[in-house]
Amino acid sequence: MMDKTIKINLGGTLFHIDEEAYKILRRYLQDIDNRLKNTPGGAETIEDIESRIAEIFQSQSGTAGVISSENVEAMISIIGKPEDFDTDSVSGSTIENKAYYHSEGGKKMYRNPDDSIISGVCGGIGIYLNIDSVWIRLMFILFTFFGGIGFLVYVALWIALPSATSDSRKREMYGRDDYATVFRKHGTGYSQTASSQGNIVPGNGVSNIGNAFNEVFRAVGKVCFIIVRIFLIATGVIFVLTGFFILVSFVMVFFFKYPDYFSTHSLGVNLFYLPDFLNYIVSPAIAPWILVLTFIVILLPLLAIIYWGVKMIFWFKARDGIFSLIGLVIWVMCIAALSILLFNEGISFSETAKLVSEEVVGKAPKDLYILSKNKITGLKYDKEITFDEENYNVFFSNDNNGLFISTSLIIDKSDDNTLMINVRKRSAGRSRSDGARKAESLVYHYKVSGDTLFLDEYFSVPQGNKWSADNVTVNLYIPYGTVIHFDKTTENMFRRQHYYNDEWNWRWDGEDKEMIRSDSADNNWVMTEEGLRRQYDKAEK
Amino acid sequence: MDLENTKAQMRKGILEYCILSVLSKNSCYASDIIKELKEAKVIVVEGTLYPLLTRQKNSGLLSYRWEESQQGPPRKYYELTTEGKEYLADLDISWEELVESVNLIRTR
């Protein structure tokens, strides 16, 4: 019967072929493919055979130019069955035939694509144990109610068992003798395999109840499959979106300098332009390398996530194993290179050196006025990085490649009647002396003039020096009884310091009040035995 | 032992030699080779030949050129390379030796 013709392209020629013949041909080509694709030059051989098939079809010139099943079978008898090709002197059909005749059973467990509801696991086990697959399915469902054991075992088998897609595997699946009976039952000629679309259950026939069960299972299987697909698509979408957004953020950091439209503060993230930032902390020669390597290290996993997502959504199969492997190797190599570079750079932070300079100013005045001269607000900087917890702010100025960092101020009681200023500079370096050299180069100014102390709000790292965890702490030792008048200009220096119950505290004690108020009236403190205490105007008067 | 199997093994052993011998006369299209081999009853089905041709070509014994045909797609015409000719000469010698050995054993 010929109800429908299909157009196919074979070896560059177009043929019309009827549906039944097409099924046989497709099956035949698939078998050839399975047989030859893993042999050296297999693809080329398959091509040669296909163009030969085209030639045979042309010479046959079937009824009204349509290839019929008879034409296909005639062609197969000329070319021969793939089992009869001697592809290799070792695994040729004659060797297999020998095994076929002499080995005892020798079954292997496969997933059976011809008796499959979800993946063919049950069908395969059924053939292996020579039991109707319906009972295997019932067992799996039963055991799924025991803490999901059935389900887990099923998934494990799905992963572990290969599918019996090729003829040789089918032969192994059925065991040699069964395979012979199964296929002999269907007669000779190539149509035997082509007609094996339905169930092939060796030995016993399937009962009616079994058939009904199988229908139910098939429906359940379809539903399960659809649920799994929906889940995979949802996961895939999440993967793609996540990967994409992270990628966009990183591209921003890497390639766009201070995106204005991308308000960093509104995001609560301090995004900065990494290339510039790197120049401040690593030697300029390796900064581009670190940049490129970091980018690859970030990019590859993101691409992988996006690709997996797309794959989950569209459910396609691709020969991507080799690309994944190459990607993984490149990724690991980049990480290794980056680690070496960063470790090498990290060594330059290995030793911290402290440089203390102490100046005894002399007898302290009764009233000490503290003013801040060089204020950050007066600074021209391009970028700020704030570590709130550490009260550490770094300001980058692109004009002169300058780095300006906030200082910390500590006020203690002096042991005697003298006012003492202690400036501690700290820097990290490759060695202690390297650190000391860097610490020494830090620029910090203060000035005492009469009863007024001028303090800089920040210190600077000299041009050409990298950032190396530099830190300057100014410690004032003030004699007992001295009244300190904090000028409004010093408010930023105490930004993170608070007072509690009129006591000066270095730690935040829960009551968030600013140390130095904008109205300067209340900013008078007096040094007592217990430390600094707030002094109110009326007490002073 | 299975007679058919043994026969098939024997045929297979000489198949490569036969292909090279067919090509030693003139360059051939795959079907011509098949025709000769079929006439000589060395092979039964055509499919056997194609993997062997590819293998011999890949190991440098054969080369091919494309030639237009009056009907259908262009065809591959195979011919022996210099290496293939040397290889065949070696095989010729060992074939003679083989025939001699077998005859010696059989007539003894």
Tab-separated table of N, CA and C in Angstrom, chain A residues 313-412:
chain	number	residue	atom	x	y	z
A	313	ILE	N	16.562	24.101	28.094
A	313	ILE	CA	15.319	24.647	27.549
A	313	ILE	C	14.971	23.941	26.243
A	314	PHE	N	15.959	23.807	25.379
A	314	PHE	CA	15.632	23.312	24.038
A	314	PHE	C	15.866	21.821	23.872
A	315	TRP	N	16.466	21.203	24.896
A	315	TRP	CA	16.536	19.748	24.927
A	315	TRP	C	17.194	19.192	23.673
A	316	PHE	N	18.340	19.735	23.353
A	316	PHE	CA	19.009	19.186	22.174
A	316	PHE	C	20.253	18.420	22.605
A	317	LYS	N	20.663	17.571	21.719
A	317	LYS	CA	21.889	16.818	21.983
A	317	LYS	C	22.989	17.400	21.118
A	318	ALA	N	24.147	17.568	21.706
A	318	ALA	CA	25.251	18.101	20.914
A	318	ALA	C	26.516	17.377	21.312
A	319	ARG	N	27.431	17.298	20.374
A	319	ARG	CA	28.715	16.690	20.710
A	319	ARG	C	29.580	17.772	21.336
A	320	ASP	N	29.274	18.090	22.602
A	320	ASP	CA	29.972	19.203	23.229
A	320	ASP	C	30.978	18.723	24.260
A	321	GLY	N	31.128	17.415	24.369
A	321	GLY	CA	32.033	16.886	25.389
A	321	GLY	C	33.431	17.431	25.244
A	322	ILE	N	33.906	17.470	24.003
A	322	ILE	CA	35.293	17.881	23.789
A	322	ILE	C	35.459	19.356	24.107
A	323	PHE	N	34.419	20.169	23.782
A	323	PHE	CA	34.493	21.602	24.074
A	323	PHE	C	34.472	21.832	25.577
A	324	SER	N	33.605	21.066	26.256
A	324	SER	CA	33.552	21.193	27.708
A	324	SER	C	34.921	20.887	28.297
A	325	LEU	N	35.546	19.835	27.767
A	325	LEU	CA	36.838	19.424	28.307
A	325	LEU	C	37.879	20.510	28.065
A	326	ILE	N	37.910	21.018	26.820
A	326	ILE	CA	38.868	22.077	26.493
A	326	ILE	C	38.619	23.278	27.398
A	327	GLY	N	37.339	23.638	27.543
A	327	GLY	CA	36.984	24.764	28.395
A	327	GLY	C	37.480	24.561	29.812
A	328	LEU	N	37.257	23.356	30.321
A	328	LEU	CA	37.664	23.053	31.692
A	328	LEU	C	39.175	23.167	31.835
A	329	VAL	N	39.894	22.628	30.846
A	329	VAL	CA	41.354	22.668	30.909
A	329	VAL	C	41.830	24.115	30.894
A	330	ILE	N	41.261	24.927	29.975
A	330	ILE	CA	41.659	26.333	29.900
A	330	ILE	C	41.358	27.030	31.224
A	331	TRP	N	40.178	26.722	31.760
A	331	TRP	CA	39.755	27.364	32.996
A	331	TRP	C	40.725	27.045	34.123
A	332	VAL	N	41.064	25.752	34.250
A	332	VAL	CA	41.976	25.338	35.319
A	332	VAL	C	43.337	26.001	35.122
A	333	MET	N	43.776	26.067	33.852
A	333	MET	CA	45.075	26.673	33.591
A	333	MET	C	45.070	28.151	33.964
A	334	CYS	N	43.961	28.832	33.629
A	334	CYS	CA	43.858	30.255	33.952
A	334	CYS	C	43.872	30.450	35.460
A	335	ILE	N	43.141	29.592	36.165
A	335	ILE	CA	43.106	29.707	37.621
A	335	ILE	C	44.503	29.504	38.186
A	336	ALA	N	45.199	28.511	37.641
A	336	ALA	CA	46.554	28.233	38.121
A	336	ALA	C	47.446	29.444	37.876
A	337	ALA	N	47.386	29.989	36.642
A	337	ALA	CA	48.224	31.140	36.299
A	337	ALA	C	47.889	32.323	37.197
A	338	LEU	N	46.582	32.532	37.383
A	338	LEU	CA	46.132	33.647	38.211
A	338	LEU	C	46.626	33.476	39.646
A	339	SER	N	46.540	32.226	40.146
A	339	SER	CA	46.988	31.978	41.516
A	339	SER	C	48.470	32.293	41.650
A	340	ILE	N	49.236	31.868	40.644
A	340	ILE	CA	50.675	32.111	40.730
A	340	ILE	C	50.945	33.612	40.753
A	341	LEU	N	50.282	34.336	39.838
A	341	LEU	CA	50.475	35.785	39.772
A	341	LEU	C	50.075	36.446	41.088
A	342	LEU	N	48.880	36.050	41.558
A	342	LEU	CA	48.377	36.700	42.771
A	342	LEU	C	49.221	36.328	43.979
A	343	PHE	N	49.700	35.087	44.000
A	343	PHE	CA	50.560	34.676	45.107
A	343	PHE	C	51.819	35.511	45.105
A	344	ASN	N	52.370	35.667	43.903
A	344	ASN	CA	53.581	36.454	43.758
A	344	ASN	C	53.344	37.886	44.218
A	345	GLU	N	52.175	38.431	43.837
A	345	GLU	CA	51.840	39.780	44.273
A	345	GLU	C	51.571	39.804	45.775
A	346	GLY	N	50.947	38.728	46.228
A	346	GLY	CA	50.590	38.652	47.632
A	346	GLY	C	51.807	38.690	48.526
A	347	ILE	N	52.928	38.171	48.016
A	347	ILE	CA	54.159	38.187	48.798
A	347	ILE	C	54.524	39.612	49.178
A	348	SER	N	54.169	40.564	48.281
A	348	SER	CA	54.522	41.949	48.574
A	348	SER	C	53.659	42.508	49.706
A	349	PHE	N	52.729	41.696	50.195
A	349	PHE	CA	51.938	42.121	51.351
A	349	PHE	C	52.251	41.258	52.574
A	350	SER	N	53.325	40.484	52.460
A	350	SER	CA	53.516	39.450	53.469
A	350	SER	C	53.996	40.009	54.807
A	351	GLU	N	54.759	41.078	54.777
A	351	GLU	CA	55.314	41.597	56.025
A	351	GLU	C	54.787	43.005	56.276
A	352	THR	N	54.353	43.244	57.475
A	352	THR	CA	53.870	44.580	57.813
A	352	THR	C	54.905	45.275	58.686
A	353	ALA	N	55.203	46.487	58.304
A	353	ALA	CA	56.168	47.243	59.096
A	353	ALA	C	55.483	48.460	59.684
A	354	LYS	N	55.847	48.796	60.905
A	354	LYS	CA	55.233	49.938	61.586
A	354	LYS	C	56.317	50.967	61.861
A	355	LEU	N	55.962	52.190	61.599
A	355	LEU	CA	56.932	53.258	61.809
A	355	LEU	C	56.275	54.253	62.752
A	356	VAL	N	56.882	54.458	63.919
A	356	VAL	CA	56.263	55.345	64.903
A	356	VAL	C	57.114	56.600	65.049
A	357	SER	N	56.475	57.728	64.874
A	357	SER	CA	57.203	58.970	65.166
A	357	SER	C	56.449	59.692	66.276
A	358	GLU	N	57.176	60.064	67.270
A	358	GLU	CA	56.542	60.643	68.439
A	358	GLU	C	57.086	62.053	68.645
A	359	GLU	N	56.194	62.973	68.877
A	359	GLU	CA	56.660	64.337	69.130
A	359	GLU	C	56.059	64.845	70.428
A	360	VAL	N	56.929	65.281	71.295
A	360	VAL	CA	56.437	65.904	72.520
A	360	VAL	C	56.323	67.389	72.229
A	361	VAL	N	55.098	67.856	72.186
A	361	VAL	CA	54.876	69.244	71.791
A	361	VAL	C	55.279	70.194	72.912
A	362	GLY	N	55.144	69.702	74.119
A	362	GLY	CA	55.492	70.554	75.242
A	362	GLY	C	54.313	70.664	76.184
A	363	LYS	N	54.362	71.693	77.024
A	363	LYS	CA	53.280	71.846	77.978
A	363	LYS	C	51.991	72.173	77.237
A	364	ALA	N	50.960	71.417	77.619
A	364	ALA	CA	49.703	71.585	76.898
A	364	ALA	C	48.997	72.843	77.338
A	365	PRO	N	48.363	73.544	76.422
A	365	PRO	CA	47.569	74.710	76.813
A	365	PRO	C	46.335	74.273	77.577
A	366	LYS	N	45.761	75.198	78.305
A	366	LYS	CA	44.565	74.886	79.091
A	366	LYS	C	43.420	74.521	78.151
A	367	ASP	N	43.311	75.285	77.086
A	367	ASP	CA	42.304	75.002	76.074
A	367	ASP	C	43.000	74.615	74.778
A	368	LEU	N	42.639	73.437	74.290
A	368	LEU	CA	43.262	72.978	73.046
A	368	LEU	C	42.209	72.969	71.950
A	369	TYR	N	42.494	73.652	70.866
A	369	TYR	CA	41.584	73.675	69.719
A	369	TYR	C	42.102	72.727	68.655
A	370	ILE	N	41.231	71.850	68.224
A	370	ILE	CA	41.654	70.923	67.165
A	370	ILE	C	40.903	71.254	65.881
A	371	LEU	N	41.666	71.513	64.825
A	371	LEU	CA	41.108	71.858	63.519
A	371	LEU	C	41.602	70.857	62.470
A	372	SER	N	40.805	70.635	61.498
A	372	SER	CA	41.274	69.800	60.391
A	372	SER	C	41.567	70.697	59.207
A	373	LYS	N	42.748	70.554	58.663
A	373	LYS	CA	43.160	71.474	57.610
A	373	LYS	C	42.886	70.887	56.226
A	374	ASN	N	43.623	69.839	55.897
A	374	ASN	CA	43.415	69.223	54.581
A	374	ASN	C	42.266	68.238	54.655
A	375	LYS	N	41.113	68.687	54.187
A	375	LYS	CA	39.942	67.834	54.301
A	375	LYS	C	39.676	67.079	53.005
A	376	ILE	N	39.089	65.908	53.196
A	376	ILE	CA	38.781	65.076	52.040
A	376	ILE	C	37.804	65.781	51.108
A	377	THR	N	36.902	66.552	51.712
A	377	THR	CA	35.921	67.255	50.882
A	377	THR	C	36.602	68.239	49.949
A	378	GLY	N	37.814	68.641	50.324
A	378	GLY	CA	38.538	69.558	49.452
A	378	GLY	C	39.394	68.829	48.434
A	379	LEU	N	39.287	67.512	48.451
A	379	LEU	CA	40.144	66.682	47.610
A	379	LEU	C	39.472	66.463	46.262
A	380	LYS	N	40.278	66.432	45.220
A	380	LYS	CA	39.713	66.080	43.915
A	380	LYS	C	40.001	64.600	43.663
A	381	TYR	N	38.971	63.792	43.832
A	381	TYR	CA	39.205	62.357	43.619
A	381	TYR	C	38.144	61.810	42.669
A	382	ASP	N	38.451	60.700	42.065
A	382	ASP	CA	37.561	60.118	41.060
A	382	ASP	C	36.763	58.949	41.596
A	383	LYS	N	37.342	58.269	42.549
A	383	LYS	CA	36.677	57.054	43.006
A	383	LYS	C	36.983	56.839	44.468
A	384	GLU	N	36.015	56.300	45.165
A	384	GLU	CA	36.200	56.073	46.587
A	384	GLU	C	35.865	54.622	46.886
A	385	ILE	N	36.685	54.020	47.711
A	385	ILE	CA	36.336	52.684	48.188
A	385	ILE	C	36.262	52.753	49.702
A	386	THR	N	35.163	52.334	50.237
A	386	THR	CA	34.948	52.489	51.666
A	386	THR	C	34.826	51.133	52.333
A	387	PHE	N	35.617	50.955	53.366
A	387	PHE	CA	35.426	49.770	54.206
A	387	PHE	C	34.864	50.284	55.524
A	388	ASP	N	33.562	50.296	55.619
A	388	ASP	CA	32.917	50.940	56.756
A	388	ASP	C	33.343	50.339	58.084
A	389	GLU	N	33.433	49.019	58.110
A	389	GLU	CA	33.730	48.339	59.369
A	389	GLU	C	35.081	48.771	59.920
A	390	GLU	N	36.027	48.919	59.013
A	390	GLU	CA	37.375	49.264	59.457
A	390	GLU	C	37.578	50.772	59.530
A	391	ASN	N	36.527	51.534	59.185
A	391	ASN	CA	36.654	52.977	59.149
A	391	ASN	C	37.810	53.378	58.242
A	392	TYR	N	37.843	52.777	57.076
A	392	TYR	CA	38.973	52.932	56.178
A	392	TYR	C	38.446	53.347	54.820
A	393	ASN	N	38.824	54.544	54.390
A	393	ASN	CA	38.360	55.031	53.093
A	393	ASN	C	39.550	55.305	52.201
A	394	VAL	N	39.472	54.798	50.994
A	394	VAL	CA	40.543	55.055	50.038
A	394	VAL	C	39.966	55.899	48.916
A	395	PHE	N	40.679	56.955	48.565
A	395	PHE	CA	40.220	57.838	47.492
A	395	PHE	C	41.238	57.813	46.370
A	396	PHE	N	40.720	57.567	45.177
A	396	PHE	CA	41.606	57.481	44.021
A	396	PHE	C	41.485	58.756	43.218
A	397	SER	N	42.612	59.277	42.867
A	397	SER	CA	42.599	60.444	41.996
A	397	SER	C	43.322	60.060	40.719
A	398	ASN	N	42.640	60.231	39.620
A	398	ASN	CA	43.252	59.815	38.359
A	398	ASN	C	44.259	60.829	37.843
A	399	ASP	N	44.130	62.060	38.307
A	399	ASP	CA	44.983	63.113	37.761
A	399	ASP	C	46.454	62.803	37.962
A	400	ASN	N	46.779	62.443	39.176
A	400	ASN	CA	48.194	62.203	39.449
A	400	ASN	C	48.418	60.789	39.960
A	401	ASN	N	47.469	59.886	39.607
A	401	ASN	CA	47.582	58.511	40.083
A	401	ASN	C	47.703	58.457	41.593
A	402	GLY	N	47.122	59.415	42.251
A	402	GLY	CA	47.293	59.534	43.685
A	402	GLY	C	46.312	58.702	44.469
A	403	LEU	N	46.748	58.341	45.664
A	403	LEU	CA	45.912	57.585	46.582
A	403	LEU	C	45.831	58.368	47.883
A	404	PHE	N	44.620	58.591	48.348
A	404	PHE	CA	44.449	59.306	49.613
A	404	PHE	C	43.620	58.436	50.538
A	405	ILE	N	44.085	58.277	51.758
A	405	ILE	CA	43.437	57.348	52.663
A	405	ILE	C	43.154	58.052	53.989
A	406	SER	N	41.983	57.784	54.542
A	406	SER	CA	41.610	58.443	55.796
A	406	SER	C	42.454	57.917	56.954
A	407	THR	N	42.687	58.787	57.912
A	407	THR	CA	43.468	58.389	59.088
A	407	THR	C	42.516	58.057	60.229
A	408	SER	N	43.028	57.389	61.229
A	408	SER	CA	42.228	57.225	62.445
A	408	SER	C	42.866	58.029	63.576
A	409	LEU	N	42.018	58.564	64.393
A	409	LEU	CA	42.475	59.442	65.462
A	409	LEU	C	42.089	58.843	66.802
A	410	ILE	N	43.068	58.750	67.684
A	410	ILE	CA	42.800	58.220	69.015
A	410	ILE	C	43.278	59.249	70.034
A	411	ILE	N	42.463	59.466	71.042
A	411	ILE	CA	42.846	60.446	72.067
A	411	ILE	C	42.955	59.734	73.416
A	412	ASP	N	44.122	59.852	74.045
A	412	ASP	CA	44.354	59.211	75.334
A	412	ASP	C	44.829	60.248	76.340
